[in-house]
Short mmCIF file of C-alpha atoms in Angstrom, two decimals:
data_model
loop_
_atom_site.label_atom_id
_atom_site.label_comp_id
_atom_site.label_asym_id
_atom_site.label_seq_id
_atom_site.Cartn_x
_atom_site.Cartn_y
_atom_site.Cartn_z
CA MET A 74 0.00 0.00 0.00
CA ASN A 75 1.24 3.51 -0.83
CA LYS A 76 2.71 5.12 2.30
CA LYS A 77 0.73 8.34 1.88
CA VAL A 78 -2.49 6.38 1.39
CA LEU A 79 -1.81 4.51 4.62
CA ILE A 80 -1.13 7.72 6.56
CA ALA A 81 -4.32 9.30 5.30
CA SER A 82 -6.33 6.21 6.24
CA LEU A 83 -4.94 6.19 9.76
CA MET A 84 -5.68 9.85 10.25
CA LEU A 85 -9.24 9.43 9.01
CA THR A 86 -9.77 6.60 11.49
CA ALA A 87 -8.37 8.64 14.37
CA VAL A 88 -10.73 11.57 13.88
CA THR A 89 -13.95 9.60 13.27
CA GLY A 90 -14.90 9.34 16.95
CA ALA A 91 -14.02 12.96 17.64
CA PHE A 92 -16.10 14.19 14.70
CA ALA A 93 -19.17 12.49 16.14
CA GLN A 94 -19.01 14.90 19.10
CA ASN A 95 -17.89 18.00 17.18
CA PRO A 96 -20.32 18.94 14.34
CA ALA A 97 -18.43 22.14 13.42
CA ALA A 98 -15.17 20.27 12.93
CA ARG A 99 -16.98 17.57 10.96
CA GLN A 100 -18.47 20.17 8.63
CA ARG A 101 -15.16 21.95 8.01
CA TYR A 102 -13.39 18.69 7.35
CA ALA A 103 -16.16 17.59 4.96
CA GLU A 104 -15.84 20.81 2.98
CA GLU A 105 -12.09 20.52 2.58
CA SER A 106 -12.35 16.83 1.75
CA LYS A 107 -14.95 17.61 -0.91
CA ARG A 108 -12.73 20.24 -2.51
CA ALA A 109 -9.81 17.78 -2.53
CA SER A 110 -12.04 15.12 -4.14
CA VAL A 111 -13.25 17.50 -6.86
CA ARG A 112 -9.70 18.48 -7.68
CA TYR A 113 -8.63 14.84 -7.75
CA ASN A 114 -11.40 13.97 -10.24
CA ASP A 115 -10.39 16.89 -12.46
CA ASP A 116 -6.75 15.77 -12.35
CA LYS A 117 -7.73 12.24 -13.38
CA LYS A 118 -9.56 13.60 -16.39
CA LEU A 119 -6.45 15.53 -17.41
CA CYS A 120 -4.35 12.37 -16.96
CA ALA A 121 -6.57 10.55 -19.43
CA ASP A 122 -5.26 12.87 -22.16
CA ALA A 123 -1.62 11.87 -21.58
CA SER A 124 0.21 10.77 -24.74
CA THR A 125 1.57 7.47 -23.41
CA SER A 126 0.45 4.88 -20.88
CA SER A 127 3.52 5.44 -18.73
CA ALA A 128 2.89 9.19 -18.66
CA ARG A 129 -0.77 8.52 -17.83
CA MET A 130 0.16 6.22 -14.91
CA GLN A 131 2.66 8.74 -13.55
CA CYS A 132 0.06 11.48 -13.80
CA LEU A 133 -2.45 9.36 -11.86
CA ARG A 134 0.11 8.62 -9.16
CA ASP A 135 0.91 12.31 -8.79
CA ALA A 136 -2.78 13.18 -8.63
CA ARG A 137 -3.36 10.57 -5.95
CA ALA A 138 -0.40 11.85 -3.93
CA GLU A 139 -1.75 15.41 -4.06
CA TYR A 140 -5.20 14.19 -3.01
CA ASN A 141 -3.75 12.34 0.00
CA ALA A 142 -1.68 15.37 0.95
CA ALA A 143 -4.80 17.55 0.83
CA LEU A 144 -6.61 15.15 3.19
CA VAL A 145 -3.68 15.22 5.59
CA GLN A 146 -3.65 19.03 5.50
CA ALA A 147 -7.38 19.13 6.17
CA LYS A 148 -6.85 16.92 9.20
CA GLN A 149 -4.09 19.18 10.50
CA ASN A 150 -6.25 22.27 10.01
CA MET A 151 -9.04 20.75 12.06
CA SER A 152 -6.91 19.21 14.82
CA LYS A 153 -6.97 22.32 17.01
CA SER A 154 -10.74 22.18 17.32
CA LEU A 155 -10.87 18.47 18.18
CA PRO A 156 -10.48 16.99 21.67
CA ALA A 157 -7.36 14.93 22.15
CA PRO A 158 -8.00 11.18 21.64
CA ALA A 159 -7.85 9.17 24.84
CA ALA A 160 -5.00 7.06 23.45
CA ALA A 161 -2.93 10.19 22.83
CA ARG A 162 -3.13 11.43 26.40
CA VAL A 163 0.15 10.84 28.18
CA GLU A 164 -0.14 9.18 31.54
CA PRO A 165 1.90 10.89 34.26
CA VAL A 166 5.18 9.15 35.05
CA CYS A 167 5.87 7.54 38.40
CA PRO A 168 8.75 9.73 39.64
CA GLU A 169 9.64 7.33 42.45
CA CYS A 170 9.69 4.29 40.14
CA GLY A 171 12.89 3.15 38.50
CA LYS A 172 15.01 0.29 37.20
CA VAL A 173 18.33 -1.04 38.45
CA VAL A 174 21.04 -0.55 35.81
CA ALA A 175 24.12 -1.64 37.76
CA VAL A 176 25.14 -3.45 40.95
CA GLU A 177 28.78 -3.24 42.04
CA MET A 178 30.52 -4.58 45.12
CA ALA A 179 33.34 -2.45 46.54
CA GLU A 180 35.44 -2.08 49.68
CA LYS A 181 34.94 0.82 52.05
CA GLU A 182 38.02 1.74 54.04
CA GLY A 183 37.35 2.13 57.77
CA GLU A 184 38.11 5.22 59.81
CA GLY A 185 41.27 5.11 61.89
CA GLY A 186 40.88 6.18 65.51
CA ALA A 187 43.11 7.38 68.31
CA LEU A 188 44.02 3.81 69.29
CA GLY A 189 45.91 3.18 66.05
CA VAL A 190 47.70 6.53 66.25
CA ILE A 191 48.79 5.99 69.86
CA ALA A 192 49.86 2.38 69.38
CA GLY A 193 51.78 3.21 66.22
CA GLY A 194 53.39 6.24 67.82
CA VAL A 195 54.57 4.24 70.83
CA ALA A 196 55.97 1.47 68.65
CA GLY A 197 57.73 3.98 66.39
CA ALA A 198 59.19 5.85 69.34
CA LEU A 199 60.57 2.65 70.83
CA LEU A 200 62.22 1.74 67.55
CA GLY A 201 63.59 5.24 67.09
CA ASN A 202 64.98 5.21 70.60
CA GLN A 203 67.22 2.29 69.64
CA VAL A 204 69.04 4.41 67.04
CA GLY A 205 72.22 6.34 67.92
CA GLY A 206 72.60 8.30 71.09
CA GLY A 207 72.24 11.79 72.56
CA THR A 208 70.56 14.32 70.26
CA GLY A 209 70.50 11.84 67.38
CA ARG A 210 68.58 9.38 69.51
CA ASP A 211 66.06 12.07 70.51
CA LEU A 212 65.52 13.02 66.87
CA ALA A 213 65.15 9.37 65.87
CA THR A 214 62.65 8.84 68.69
CA ILE A 215 60.54 11.81 67.53
CA ALA A 216 60.71 10.72 63.89
CA GLY A 217 59.84 7.15 64.85
CA ALA A 218 56.86 8.31 66.88
CA ALA A 219 55.52 10.44 64.00
CA GLY A 220 56.03 7.73 61.41
CA GLY A 221 54.62 5.06 63.70
CA ALA A 222 51.50 7.13 64.39
CA LEU A 223 50.85 7.53 60.67
CA ALA A 224 51.45 3.84 60.00
CA GLY A 225 49.23 2.86 62.92
CA HIS A 226 46.43 5.05 61.60
CA LYS A 227 46.64 3.44 58.12
CA ILE A 228 46.78 -0.07 59.55
CA GLU A 229 43.67 0.55 61.63
CA GLN A 230 41.85 1.85 58.52
CA LYS A 231 42.72 -1.34 56.62
CA VAL A 232 41.65 -3.58 59.48
CA LYS A 233 38.26 -1.86 59.61
CA THR A 234 37.67 -2.14 55.82
CA THR A 235 34.18 -3.46 54.98
CA LYS A 236 32.33 -4.54 51.83
CA ILE A 237 29.54 -2.40 50.38
CA TRP A 238 27.13 -2.88 47.47
CA ASN A 239 26.47 0.13 45.21
CA VAL A 240 23.16 -0.11 43.35
CA THR A 241 22.60 2.40 40.53
CA VAL A 242 19.00 3.18 39.59
CA VAL A 243 17.56 5.17 36.67
CA PHE A 244 14.13 6.61 37.52
CA GLU A 245 11.28 7.14 35.04
CA GLY A 246 11.83 10.89 35.17
CA GLY A 247 15.38 10.35 33.89
CA ASN A 248 17.23 10.90 37.18
CA LYS A 249 20.04 8.49 38.10
CA GLN A 250 21.04 7.74 41.68
CA THR A 251 23.35 5.28 43.44
CA TYR A 252 22.45 3.68 46.78
CA SER A 253 24.97 1.98 49.07
CA PHE A 254 24.17 -1.10 51.16
CA GLU A 255 26.31 -2.65 53.90
CA HIS A 256 24.80 -6.05 53.11
CA ASP A 257 23.99 -7.72 49.80
CA PRO A 258 20.56 -6.29 48.80
CA GLY A 259 19.93 -9.25 46.50
CA MET A 260 19.24 -6.98 43.51
CA MET A 261 20.46 -7.28 39.96
CA SER A 262 20.43 -5.21 36.79
CA GLY A 263 16.92 -4.97 35.33
CA ASP A 264 15.05 -5.18 38.66
CA LEU A 265 12.15 -2.74 39.03
CA VAL A 266 12.38 -0.69 42.22
CA ARG A 267 10.74 2.22 44.02
CA SER A 268 12.41 4.86 46.18
CA ASN A 269 11.75 4.32 49.87
CA GLY A 270 13.01 7.23 51.91
CA ASN A 271 16.80 7.24 51.55
CA SER A 272 16.81 3.73 50.14
CA ILE A 273 14.99 1.61 47.55
CA ALA A 274 12.72 -1.43 47.57
CA ARG A 275 11.47 -3.82 44.90
CA ARG A 276 8.08 -3.17 43.34
#
């Protein structure tokens, strides 16, 4: 079927129900359709006078295309006065609804406290105190304490490292957000979820 013919047919079907409740629009559309039909019939008569069959067929195709275009234009002219079809009304999105697009497990480094700093500092000072003597020993003790405190802090951070699960969600409104869980949430990419406070839950 010719593409333009199909488009015109679909548009005619779409406005049928609306015309039944809008006499003024129906009348205007009928007038423009009638004018397009009259012109189409006149064009076909002119095509009959073409010198060859191929020219006649091309003329008829062109006439039909112009007729279809006129019907489409008539539909567009009347669309402002017609109520929107129910199927064309866009349902509001669910802003809190979304879909999981990624789940990643990572490690979260713990926070070092005073205990690690003190223990490391003491151990470093003791080691530094074993180096040299006099002023050199004092400097080595201070340097050992500082270095030990830093090392102790880092060691405590590593010891307190925990696993976390980062779940990335794309919401129907287009927003993307990542939620972190201390335990496996049991979700996977493609799961449908809904925001629940500062977290998410399946829906």
